Amino acid sequence: MMCGFVGFLRPSGLSADAEALTASMAARIRHRGPDDYGYWGDAEAGIAFGHRRLSIIDLSQAGHQPMLSASGRFVIAYNGEIYNFQELRAELEAVGAAPAWRGHSDTEVLLAAIDHWGIAATLPRLNGMFAFALWDRKLRRLVLARDRIGEKPLYYGKAGNDLLFGSELKALSVYPSFERKVSHDALHLFLRHNYIPGPMSIWDGIAKLEPGHWLDWAPGEDLVSQPYWSMADMVASAKANPITDLSRASEDLEELLADAIRIRMEADVPLGAFLSGGIDSSLIVALMQSQSRRPVKTFTIGYSEKGYDEAPYARKIAQHLGTDHHEMYISPDDGLKAISRLASVWDEPFSDSSQIPTLLVSELTRQHVTVSLSGDAGDEIFGGYHRYFIGMQIWGLSSALPYPLRNGMARLANSRIAGHLMNGLSAVAPPLRKRLLADRLPKVAAILSERSEMSFYRNLVSHHTMPQDILVDQAIPSKNAFDADLPFTDFRETMMYLDTLTYLPDDILTKVDRASMAASLESRVPFLDPRVMEFAWRLPMKAKISGGVGKRILREILYRHVPKELIERPKMGFAVPIDHWLRHELRDWAEALLDEKRLREEGFFKPEVVRKMWDEHQSGQYRRHYLLWDILMFQTWMDEHGRAPTAAPSALQWDGMRARA
């Protein structure tokens, strides 16, 4: 049941306006559940739940939430899908623990499982994506829980003495005593990574519940979550039982993936799939089509700009597989329309520019289906990113050199002489500019000066390697995810592990969740089936990366369904021509957001540094679009959520920019 929920626990008890307040909070996330609204509250206990429902399984009122367990002890507000709920239902029936079922929703099964096994024993049994709030009426305790990898969001934190929780920050901000104080640590890390790493959020005092964790709380206690699942334990268990005979590995993985897809195709509403034409989405669609009696509906986004368009590849794959294919070409006009809505969709600063096509493909898809499968997580689990082989090679070459020599090379790369030389080469041979020679010098310098694999990796995945140089408050966060001491001997495994814990939930899954749910579309990710993840970590590295090519085993499976020549081409990703748009269609919009007077008054960024970056990008001396996009997305977020709008583009301004496009 793909939905959204909100709630609060007020130790002093609920006042007469509790139901109206809850409805107001839930109204902010109506897009997550346009089909139904429900409220439940206990005035004496001080607990209130609000729920917005997107009906997927059991469309009847038997699936209405908040839902009480058959025993009457538990009340739940739940967002997600438990894909193995039929197995759990059968298991409960086999041991005589099943209630008199009111319907066939996974929510009812989840409650029955908690009634029988308890929350601690139930959570590890779940194969699904979920976030939920559960009230124990007997013990007067609140439980918050989130799925293993973080497909579904859950925020929580204090507003005075009250505890707030919900699916999106915009719902919590309606609460009367909510304090809008920007977290400096979150802003610093946002500039570094283009997303805000969990468990922090952009607001001081509000946290994301970490993936694989649950929180059991009563007033007066500390807010301390605990893991019910650990990726470290899963990886250790998988590596203790390695796959050494690869003769049947691809066949076994295909069976696992097919089953993961099968249980994710269960729905009482129309279903389809995103198809980019890459390895991951093509494999998901191929295995969907092999299990479907009718053509699978597939959806693709294309670009008119050369070098960005993968739609023709997706079209050929769709034709080969026989899917019912739909595509949409994005013009600058479409991009501008989407950009005007980004801050309202992502209610934290978020600047992965592929958010634009992800939002548009979600809206296209929702015109035809309510559920869509995606190929996300294949890169992190099966070794698809360039950094796993190119980054590994760079570190190997760099670390072999004496540190004083590397440090000297880093200073040279960061010097004006090197920058002028690269710009001169670009002027003589314009194609070199496409390779970002001058633009990459600061990153090259940062990489060369690193002493450890972990710091090398952190710089490799950073946008701004020195965010403190841009921020007025130059304090550096005391903790980050890359301080961990990991046990891997293969640096590629270290990178894949960290990407799965950080980049995947906080960038990729956040992007897909907010974009799809903004369109009232449920997105499902077969590669995140626990069985598939464990199998991947049992494989030797040569089954994933070999000869400078990633996802070897996925390619082997895909070639059974799609001709190799339709797949083999350079990886493009979901790229967006932001660099071009900032010099043309978006120039006036960005100028207003980066106005020096405004930056100085707000007090977050150093105006002279930001304007220097902007001038360098406009002149063509450097391509600073990624760095500028981070700042621009924070500025638009400030206008939407941080305070009353002052410099956001008006409807007239947007119309003008669309006209110029």
XYZ file of C-alpha atoms in Angstrom:
661
model
C 0.000 0.000 0.000
C 1.919 3.013 -1.269
C 0.954 5.921 0.910
C 2.058 8.679 3.233
C 1.467 9.205 6.927
C 1.931 11.808 9.634
C 1.512 11.881 13.356
C 2.500 13.314 16.689
C 2.724 12.204 20.291
C 1.843 14.973 22.747
C 2.569 13.826 26.339
C 0.131 16.382 27.750
C -2.744 14.813 25.772
C -4.567 15.824 22.603
C -6.442 19.091 22.420
C -9.712 19.662 20.590
C -7.883 20.718 17.402
C -5.840 17.491 17.097
C -7.903 15.980 14.292
C -7.929 19.209 12.282
C -4.185 19.654 12.795
C -3.483 16.095 11.690
C -5.624 16.598 8.584
C -3.708 19.784 7.795
C -0.373 17.956 8.094
C -1.599 15.071 5.943
C -2.920 17.457 3.298
C 0.673 18.485 2.554
C 1.392 14.934 1.330
C -1.870 14.239 -0.461
C 0.152 13.344 -3.581
C 1.442 10.258 -1.760
C -2.105 8.996 -1.275
C -4.882 10.682 -3.256
C -7.377 7.809 -2.891
C -8.339 8.013 0.791
C -7.681 9.786 4.093
C -7.918 8.361 7.588
C -7.436 9.635 11.140
C -7.022 7.882 14.468
C -6.280 9.438 17.825
C -6.254 8.712 21.533
C -6.828 11.974 23.423
C -5.676 10.672 26.802
C -2.495 9.020 25.471
C -1.786 12.068 23.295
C -1.206 10.100 20.072
C -2.590 11.074 16.646
C -2.133 9.350 13.252
C -3.078 10.699 9.826
C -2.858 8.568 6.684
C -3.103 9.236 2.939
C -3.726 6.129 0.844
C -2.688 5.195 -2.687
C -4.636 1.961 -3.175
C -2.517 -0.793 -4.735
C -3.537 -4.102 -3.095
C -7.092 -4.615 -1.792
C -8.764 -1.492 -3.113
C -11.721 -1.919 -0.742
C -12.305 -0.212 2.601
C -10.747 -3.304 4.211
C -7.410 -1.671 3.421
C -8.299 1.668 5.033
C -5.733 3.161 7.428
C -4.880 3.839 10.172
C -5.701 0.186 10.844
C -6.276 -1.618 14.145
C -5.013 -5.138 14.673
C -7.595 -7.885 15.165
C -6.674 -8.006 18.863
C -7.238 -4.262 19.183
C -3.797 -3.806 20.758
C -1.957 -2.181 17.845
C -2.731 0.710 15.488
C -0.614 1.269 12.382
C -0.056 3.977 9.788
C 1.992 2.323 7.077
C 3.629 3.203 3.761
C 5.036 0.495 1.533
C 4.638 -3.008 0.193
C 5.470 -6.300 1.936
C 6.156 -8.508 -1.067
C 6.186 -11.772 0.886
C 2.931 -11.032 2.717
C 1.219 -14.044 1.121
C 3.885 -16.338 2.595
C 3.551 -14.674 6.001
C -0.220 -14.993 5.814
C 0.059 -18.717 5.039
C 2.568 -19.183 7.863
C 0.244 -17.471 10.356
C -2.631 -19.658 9.193
C -0.499 -22.804 9.501
C 0.275 -22.129 13.166
C -3.272 -21.067 14.001
C -2.309 -17.421 14.585
C -4.335 -15.895 11.759
C -7.298 -13.687 12.659
C -10.589 -13.709 10.791
C -9.246 -11.801 7.779
C -11.213 -8.680 6.861
C -9.565 -8.315 3.441
C -6.394 -9.265 1.576
C -4.076 -6.300 2.198
C -0.466 -6.642 3.308
C -1.198 -4.129 6.080
C -3.551 -6.558 7.786
C -0.968 -9.347 7.506
C 1.721 -7.079 8.949
C -0.446 -6.305 11.975
C -1.267 -9.987 12.495
C 2.435 -10.858 12.323
C 3.266 -8.232 14.952
C 0.399 -9.475 17.120
C 1.766 -13.022 16.959
C 5.567 -12.697 16.782
C 6.127 -9.208 18.193
C 7.783 -6.315 16.413
C 11.403 -7.423 16.976
C 10.808 -10.854 15.435
C 8.571 -9.595 12.624
C 10.826 -6.946 11.108
C 13.596 -9.339 9.939
C 10.943 -11.536 8.274
C 9.754 -8.749 5.954
C 10.801 -8.666 2.299
C 9.634 -5.274 1.153
C 9.893 -1.519 1.190
C 8.211 0.184 4.101
C 8.078 2.847 6.752
C 5.459 2.781 9.472
C 4.347 4.151 12.805
C 2.834 1.653 15.245
C 1.070 2.485 18.512
C 0.958 -0.147 21.246
C -2.271 0.662 23.108
C -1.418 -1.743 25.936
C 2.078 -0.448 26.749
C 1.492 3.087 25.425
C 4.614 2.985 23.322
C 5.311 4.273 19.816
C 7.304 2.229 17.306
C 8.785 3.714 14.114
C 10.392 1.372 11.570
C 11.999 1.601 8.139
C 12.993 -0.954 5.482
C 16.490 -2.383 5.122
C 17.958 -0.020 2.515
C 15.692 3.010 2.872
C 13.323 2.844 -0.089
C 10.612 4.601 1.929
C 11.273 7.768 3.975
C 10.544 8.422 7.649
C 11.361 11.649 9.504
C 10.991 12.251 13.222
C 11.995 14.747 15.880
C 10.915 16.970 18.717
C 8.859 20.160 18.599
C 9.024 21.328 22.178
C 7.936 18.341 24.278
C 6.016 16.735 21.409
C 7.345 14.074 19.043
C 6.545 14.516 15.344
C 6.881 11.857 12.648
C 5.911 11.437 9.030
C 6.771 10.581 5.456
C 7.924 14.047 4.372
C 9.304 17.131 6.077
C 6.697 19.436 4.578
C 4.039 17.650 6.639
C 5.942 18.141 9.905
C 6.556 21.827 9.246
C 2.825 22.539 9.594
C 2.981 21.700 13.303
C 2.608 24.924 15.358
C 5.780 24.578 17.441
C 7.975 23.311 14.568
C 11.278 25.241 14.608
C 12.799 26.202 11.251
C 16.511 26.240 11.959
C 18.812 25.153 9.134
C 21.419 22.591 10.188
C 24.898 23.814 9.262
C 26.246 20.244 9.215
C 23.493 19.202 6.817
C 24.170 22.160 4.514
C 27.905 21.443 4.535
C 27.366 17.796 3.580
C 24.710 18.727 1.029
C 27.256 20.839 -0.849
C 29.715 17.961 -0.724
C 27.363 15.234 -1.912
C 24.330 16.978 -3.554
C 22.098 15.212 -1.020
C 21.768 15.293 2.767
C 23.137 12.079 4.310
C 21.014 10.349 6.920
C 20.312 10.331 9.754
C 20.419 14.135 9.637
C 17.923 16.369 7.852
C 18.141 19.993 6.765
C 16.334 21.038 9.969
C 18.100 20.966 13.312
C 16.260 18.605 15.659
C 14.634 16.515 12.907
C 16.235 13.229 11.812
C 15.710 10.525 9.240
C 15.185 7.106 10.772
C 18.117 5.105 9.437
C 17.435 2.217 7.025
C 17.165 -1.146 8.760
C 16.342 0.519 12.100
C 13.391 0.803 14.448
C 12.643 3.130 17.321
C 10.636 2.022 20.381
C 9.760 5.107 22.440
C 7.668 6.480 25.265
C 7.680 10.053 26.640
C 10.558 10.756 28.983
C 12.968 8.400 27.217
C 15.850 9.246 24.897
C 15.217 9.009 21.155
C 17.552 6.117 20.337
C 16.927 3.787 17.387
C 18.292 0.266 17.053
C 19.060 -1.926 14.029
C 16.995 -4.988 13.221
C 19.125 -5.624 10.118
C 22.778 -4.882 9.442
C 24.393 -4.725 6.040
C 27.714 -5.519 7.705
C 26.261 -8.744 9.106
C 24.641 -9.625 5.779
C 27.891 -9.091 3.892
C 29.881 -11.073 6.457
C 27.407 -13.956 6.234
C 27.462 -13.875 2.425
C 31.249 -13.820 2.220
C 31.437 -16.725 4.661
C 29.489 -18.752 2.092
C 31.085 -17.660 -1.208
C 30.089 -18.896 -4.649
C 33.241 -20.515 -6.018
C 31.716 -22.464 -8.907
C 30.427 -19.921 -11.443
C 29.181 -22.516 -13.948
C 25.555 -22.014 -12.861
C 25.812 -18.658 -11.129
C 24.054 -16.645 -13.838
C 21.222 -19.200 -14.093
C 20.745 -19.146 -10.317
C 20.759 -15.362 -10.242
C 18.265 -15.201 -13.098
C 15.890 -17.450 -11.130
C 16.266 -15.250 -8.043
C 15.722 -12.042 -10.012
C 12.736 -13.491 -11.828
C 11.117 -14.368 -8.519
C 11.950 -10.957 -7.045
C 10.232 -9.424 -10.067
C 7.288 -11.822 -9.867
C 6.373 -10.836 -6.313
C 6.813 -7.157 -7.225
C 4.345 -7.551 -10.094
C 1.489 -8.327 -7.712
C -0.989 -5.453 -7.741
C -4.689 -4.767 -8.140
C -3.914 -1.798 -10.427
C -2.116 -1.388 -13.799
C 1.651 -1.960 -13.730
C 4.622 -1.075 -15.967
C 8.361 -0.329 -15.919
C 10.882 2.428 -16.514
C 13.113 1.581 -19.480
C 16.241 3.679 -20.078
C 17.840 1.224 -22.475
C 20.670 0.473 -20.062
C 21.600 -2.926 -18.683
C 19.638 -2.772 -15.416
C 16.268 -1.528 -16.644
C 16.477 -3.680 -19.793
C 17.060 -6.801 -17.685
C 14.146 -5.977 -15.374
C 11.827 -5.432 -18.344
C 13.041 -8.598 -20.093
C 12.293 -10.741 -17.027
C 8.952 -8.989 -16.531
C 7.944 -9.655 -20.113
C 8.978 -13.305 -19.824
C 6.432 -13.692 -16.991
C 3.613 -11.597 -18.449
C 0.775 -12.797 -20.684
C 0.444 -9.347 -22.262
C 2.932 -6.684 -23.394
C 4.499 -4.881 -20.444
C 4.010 -1.122 -20.541
C 7.409 0.617 -20.664
C 8.337 4.289 -20.370
C 11.337 6.328 -21.540
C 12.492 9.955 -21.532
C 14.563 11.417 -24.375
C 16.323 14.725 -25.127
C 16.551 16.866 -28.221
C 20.147 17.823 -27.254
C 22.813 15.611 -28.812
C 24.849 13.502 -26.405
C 22.044 13.111 -23.866
C 19.451 11.021 -25.693
C 19.168 7.288 -24.966
C 15.548 6.999 -26.077
C 16.370 5.377 -29.458
C 18.227 2.563 -27.648
C 15.313 1.995 -25.295
C 12.923 1.987 -28.243
C 14.885 -0.760 -30.017
C 14.988 -2.889 -26.867
C 11.248 -2.390 -26.347
C 10.608 -3.447 -29.950
C 12.754 -6.547 -29.514
C 10.986 -7.548 -26.282
C 7.537 -6.661 -27.620
C 6.547 -4.203 -24.903
C 3.846 -1.552 -25.114
C 6.307 1.351 -25.255
C 5.746 5.030 -24.450
C 8.283 7.837 -24.701
C 8.468 11.569 -24.096
C 11.074 13.985 -25.394
C 12.159 16.723 -22.989
C 12.590 20.201 -24.422
C 14.128 23.109 -22.514
C 10.540 24.257 -22.001
C 9.682 20.976 -20.248
C 12.827 21.254 -18.138
C 11.950 24.783 -17.057
C 8.449 23.773 -16.066
C 9.853 20.916 -13.983
C 12.513 23.081 -12.333
C 9.845 25.444 -11.025
C 8.409 22.507 -9.028
C 11.568 20.808 -7.732
C 11.676 22.518 -4.338
C 8.092 21.584 -3.609
C 8.679 17.919 -4.584
C 11.979 17.542 -2.691
C 11.326 19.269 0.602
C 14.975 19.013 1.557
C 17.714 20.546 -0.604
C 18.481 17.958 -3.292
C 20.551 18.593 -6.407
C 21.040 15.420 -8.393
C 19.991 17.005 -11.696
C 18.597 13.687 -12.951
C 15.699 14.550 -10.630
C 14.255 16.445 -13.622
C 13.865 13.492 -16.040
C 12.929 11.215 -13.120
C 10.022 13.511 -12.252
C 8.936 13.793 -15.880
C 9.139 10.058 -16.607
C 7.132 9.409 -13.419
C 4.413 11.777 -14.602
C 4.396 10.152 -18.049
C 4.186 6.698 -16.481
C 1.332 7.663 -14.136
C -0.818 8.541 -17.141
C -0.928 4.817 -17.938
C -0.178 2.783 -14.773
C -0.108 3.111 -10.966
C 2.937 0.885 -10.275
C 6.288 0.862 -12.081
C 9.348 -1.338 -11.623
C 12.819 0.175 -11.993
C 16.409 -1.006 -12.456
C 17.814 1.089 -9.608
C 20.525 -0.409 -7.336
C 22.083 -2.599 -10.029
C 25.145 -0.352 -10.190
C 25.844 -0.412 -6.463
C 25.283 -4.136 -6.020
C 26.840 -5.517 -9.210
C 29.627 -2.992 -9.834
C 28.372 -0.664 -12.538
C 29.873 2.737 -11.709
C 33.037 3.908 -13.432
C 34.677 4.618 -10.094
C 34.762 0.878 -9.381
C 37.261 0.304 -12.183
C 38.588 3.702 -13.350
C 38.735 5.059 -9.780
C 40.443 1.880 -8.661
C 43.072 2.299 -11.395
C 43.680 5.957 -10.489
C 44.145 5.104 -6.814
C 46.471 2.243 -7.685
C 48.672 4.485 -9.804
C 48.517 7.440 -7.410
C 49.193 5.500 -4.198
C 52.236 3.848 -5.775
C 53.965 7.246 -5.994
C 55.824 8.741 -2.998
C 53.563 11.160 -1.151
C 55.852 14.222 -1.543
C 55.780 13.692 -5.318
C 51.982 13.313 -5.326
C 51.578 16.407 -3.181
C 53.752 18.417 -5.568
C 51.716 17.204 -8.528
C 48.533 18.184 -6.667
C 49.829 21.735 -6.134
C 50.721 21.963 -9.813
C 47.279 20.706 -10.886
C 45.682 23.362 -8.681
C 47.858 26.157 -10.011
C 46.823 28.903 -12.406
C 49.468 27.744 -14.859
C 47.794 24.339 -15.242
C 44.375 25.972 -15.601
C 45.628 28.354 -18.310
C 47.319 25.454 -20.113
C 44.146 23.362 -20.132
C 42.038 26.312 -21.288
C 44.544 26.954 -24.050
C 44.303 23.351 -25.198
C 40.516 23.573 -25.121
C 40.625 26.703 -27.266
C 42.871 24.985 -29.823
C 40.924 21.702 -29.686
C 37.333 22.389 -28.526
C 36.473 18.661 -28.152
C 38.858 18.585 -25.181
C 36.486 20.857 -23.272
C 33.905 18.076 -23.390
C 36.368 15.946 -21.426
C 36.417 18.492 -18.595
C 40.200 18.813 -18.533
C 40.314 22.192 -16.791
C 37.197 21.484 -14.749
C 38.654 18.328 -13.275
C 41.969 19.793 -12.180
C 40.795 20.709 -8.647
C 39.412 17.195 -8.194
C 42.618 15.688 -9.588
C 44.577 17.805 -7.109
C 42.392 16.682 -4.205
C 42.711 13.027 -5.189
C 46.484 13.169 -5.583
C 46.923 14.670 -2.124
C 44.920 11.979 -0.298
C 46.735 9.479 1.918
C 44.032 6.808 2.436
C 41.492 4.874 0.400
C 38.615 6.302 2.434
C 39.601 9.935 1.928
C 40.280 9.205 -1.751
C 36.789 7.738 -2.111
C 35.204 10.673 -0.284
C 36.765 13.127 -2.715
C 35.839 10.921 -5.643
C 32.132 11.136 -4.754
C 32.171 14.810 -3.732
C 30.849 17.779 -5.703
C 32.492 20.457 -3.550
C 35.605 18.905 -2.028
C 35.985 21.915 0.304
C 32.464 23.157 1.135
C 33.873 25.338 3.922
C 35.447 27.571 1.256
C 31.958 28.520 0.032
C 30.125 28.733 3.356
C 30.162 31.668 5.744
C 30.165 29.184 8.646
C 33.316 27.215 7.905
C 32.973 24.605 10.667
C 33.428 21.053 9.400
C 30.995 18.327 10.575
C 32.619 16.122 13.164
C 31.252 12.868 11.753
C 30.686 11.469 8.292
C 29.992 8.060 6.788
C 33.516 7.772 5.416
C 35.246 7.638 8.776
C 34.391 3.942 9.124
C 37.104 1.291 9.262
C 35.892 -1.412 6.873
C 37.291 -4.951 6.640
C 37.556 -5.289 2.849
C 40.864 -6.032 1.172
C 39.471 -5.091 -2.249
C 38.949 -1.309 -2.526
C 36.138 -1.886 -5.033
C 34.150 -3.716 -2.391
C 34.693 -0.813 -0.006
C 33.264 1.620 -2.560
C 30.281 -0.608 -3.392
C 29.520 -1.128 0.293
C 29.644 2.597 1.086
C 27.596 3.501 -1.989
C 24.886 1.074 -0.861
C 24.785 2.623 2.617
C 24.961 6.278 1.560
C 24.537 7.241 -2.092
C 21.854 4.645 -2.809
C 19.342 5.537 -0.049
C 20.051 9.258 0.225
C 20.390 10.087 -3.469
C 19.016 7.395 -5.798
C 16.128 6.096 -3.684
C 15.248 9.572 -2.398
C 15.135 10.831 -5.972
C 12.894 8.000 -7.149
C 10.585 8.068 -4.114
C 9.902 11.819 -4.212
C 9.548 11.969 -8.000
C 7.265 8.940 -8.285
C 5.132 9.802 -5.262
C 4.743 13.398 -6.471
C 2.966 11.788 -9.426
C 1.064 9.341 -7.149
C 3.041 6.490 -8.704
C 4.493 3.541 -6.812
C 8.030 2.531 -7.812
C 9.402 -0.927 -6.963
C 13.068 -2.004 -7.020
C 13.677 -5.751 -7.624
C 17.472 -5.514 -7.194
C 16.877 -4.654 -3.519
C 15.275 -7.998 -2.775
C 17.304 -9.296 0.226
C 17.935 -12.594 -1.551
C 19.404 -10.825 -4.591
C 21.598 -8.582 -2.443
C 22.986 -11.525 -0.469
C 23.649 -13.503 -3.664
C 25.552 -10.532 -5.116
C 27.846 -10.359 -2.094
C 28.543 -14.108 -2.341
C 29.905 -13.642 -5.871
C 33.624 -13.177 -6.534
C 34.589 -9.780 -7.922
C 35.373 -11.219 -11.354
C 31.664 -12.030 -11.773
C 30.889 -8.328 -11.341
C 33.906 -6.433 -12.688
C 36.424 -7.798 -15.142
C 38.549 -6.207 -17.827
C 37.344 -2.702 -17.020
C 33.693 -3.692 -17.519
C 31.104 -3.826 -14.752
C 27.977 -5.925 -14.161
C 29.440 -8.927 -15.976
C 26.908 -11.412 -14.625
C 23.943 -9.141 -15.389
C 25.164 -8.786 -18.965
C 25.389 -12.573 -19.270
C 21.756 -12.928 -18.193
C 20.537 -10.058 -20.364
C 22.192 -11.409 -23.514
C 19.847 -14.411 -23.297
C 16.949 -12.036 -23.868
C 18.344 -9.066 -25.809
C 21.005 -9.048 -28.572
C 24.372 -7.825 -27.334
C 24.618 -5.127 -29.996
C 21.530 -3.384 -28.574
C 23.183 -3.072 -25.169
C 26.918 -2.507 -25.596
C 27.589 1.236 -25.670
C 29.139 3.811 -23.306
C 27.192 4.374 -20.071
C 25.369 7.735 -20.138
C 23.245 7.777 -16.995
C 20.256 10.088 -16.673
C 22.229 13.161 -17.742
C 20.653 16.607 -18.095
C 22.048 19.563 -20.136
C 22.209 21.821 -17.056
C 25.494 23.401 -18.174
C 23.870 24.666 -21.386
C 20.610 25.714 -19.701
C 22.451 27.824 -17.096
C 24.131 29.815 -19.881
C 20.903 30.291 -21.806
C 17.330 29.439 -20.753
C 18.005 29.463 -16.993
C 20.401 32.381 -16.892
C 17.981 35.072 -15.639
C 16.465 32.716 -13.070
C 19.879 31.769 -11.705
C 21.087 35.382 -11.685
C 18.223 36.329 -9.363
C 18.921 33.446 -6.985
C 22.658 34.181 -6.897
C 22.301 37.931 -6.438
C 25.165 39.118 -4.213
C 22.922 41.281 -2.030
C 20.595 38.364 -1.399
C 23.451 35.965 -0.604
C 24.963 38.460 1.821
C 21.655 39.032 3.627
C 20.906 35.325 3.967
C 24.339 34.634 5.395
C 24.900 31.063 4.189
C 27.272 31.487 1.226
C 30.213 33.767 0.518
C 28.903 36.017 -2.283
C 32.292 36.681 -3.854
C 33.103 32.964 -4.160
C 29.706 32.068 -5.624
C 29.763 34.927 -8.105
C 33.280 33.967 -9.234
C 32.027 30.457 -10.006
C 29.057 31.912 -11.864
C 31.225 34.247 -13.969
C 33.640 31.420 -14.816
C 30.752 29.273 -16.005
C 29.185 32.071 -18.065
C 32.492 32.902 -19.750
C 33.060 29.269 -20.679
C 36.370 29.261 -18.815
C 35.120 26.383 -16.620
C 31.996 24.268 -16.416
C 30.724 24.909 -12.899
C 27.168 23.727 -13.446
C 27.237 20.886 -10.905
C 28.590 23.136 -8.167
C 26.205 25.957 -9.054
C 23.244 23.587 -9.213
C 23.826 22.616 -5.570
C 23.620 26.260 -4.509
C 20.661 27.028 -6.775
C 18.686 24.086 -5.403
C 19.339 25.272 -1.856
C 18.193 28.766 -2.803
C 14.961 27.502 -4.369
C 14.402 25.305 -1.317
C 14.798 28.365 0.923
C 12.168 30.203 -1.082
C 9.745 27.282 -0.869
C 10.315 26.007 2.663
C 12.786 28.148 4.585
C 10.809 31.374 4.685
C 8.207 33.388 2.821
C 9.136 33.590 -0.893
C 11.038 36.722 -1.879
C 13.171 35.973 -4.908
C 11.584 32.859 -6.386
C 10.562 33.228 -10.041
C 7.025 34.457 -10.489
C 4.657 32.804 -12.943
C 5.368 35.678 -15.324
C 9.128 35.127 -15.025
C 8.711 31.420 -15.736
C 6.565 32.194 -18.786
C 9.290 34.536 -20.018
C 11.984 31.913 -19.604
C 9.858 29.315 -21.364
C 9.339 31.743 -24.238
C 13.112 32.208 -24.615
C 13.559 28.426 -24.587
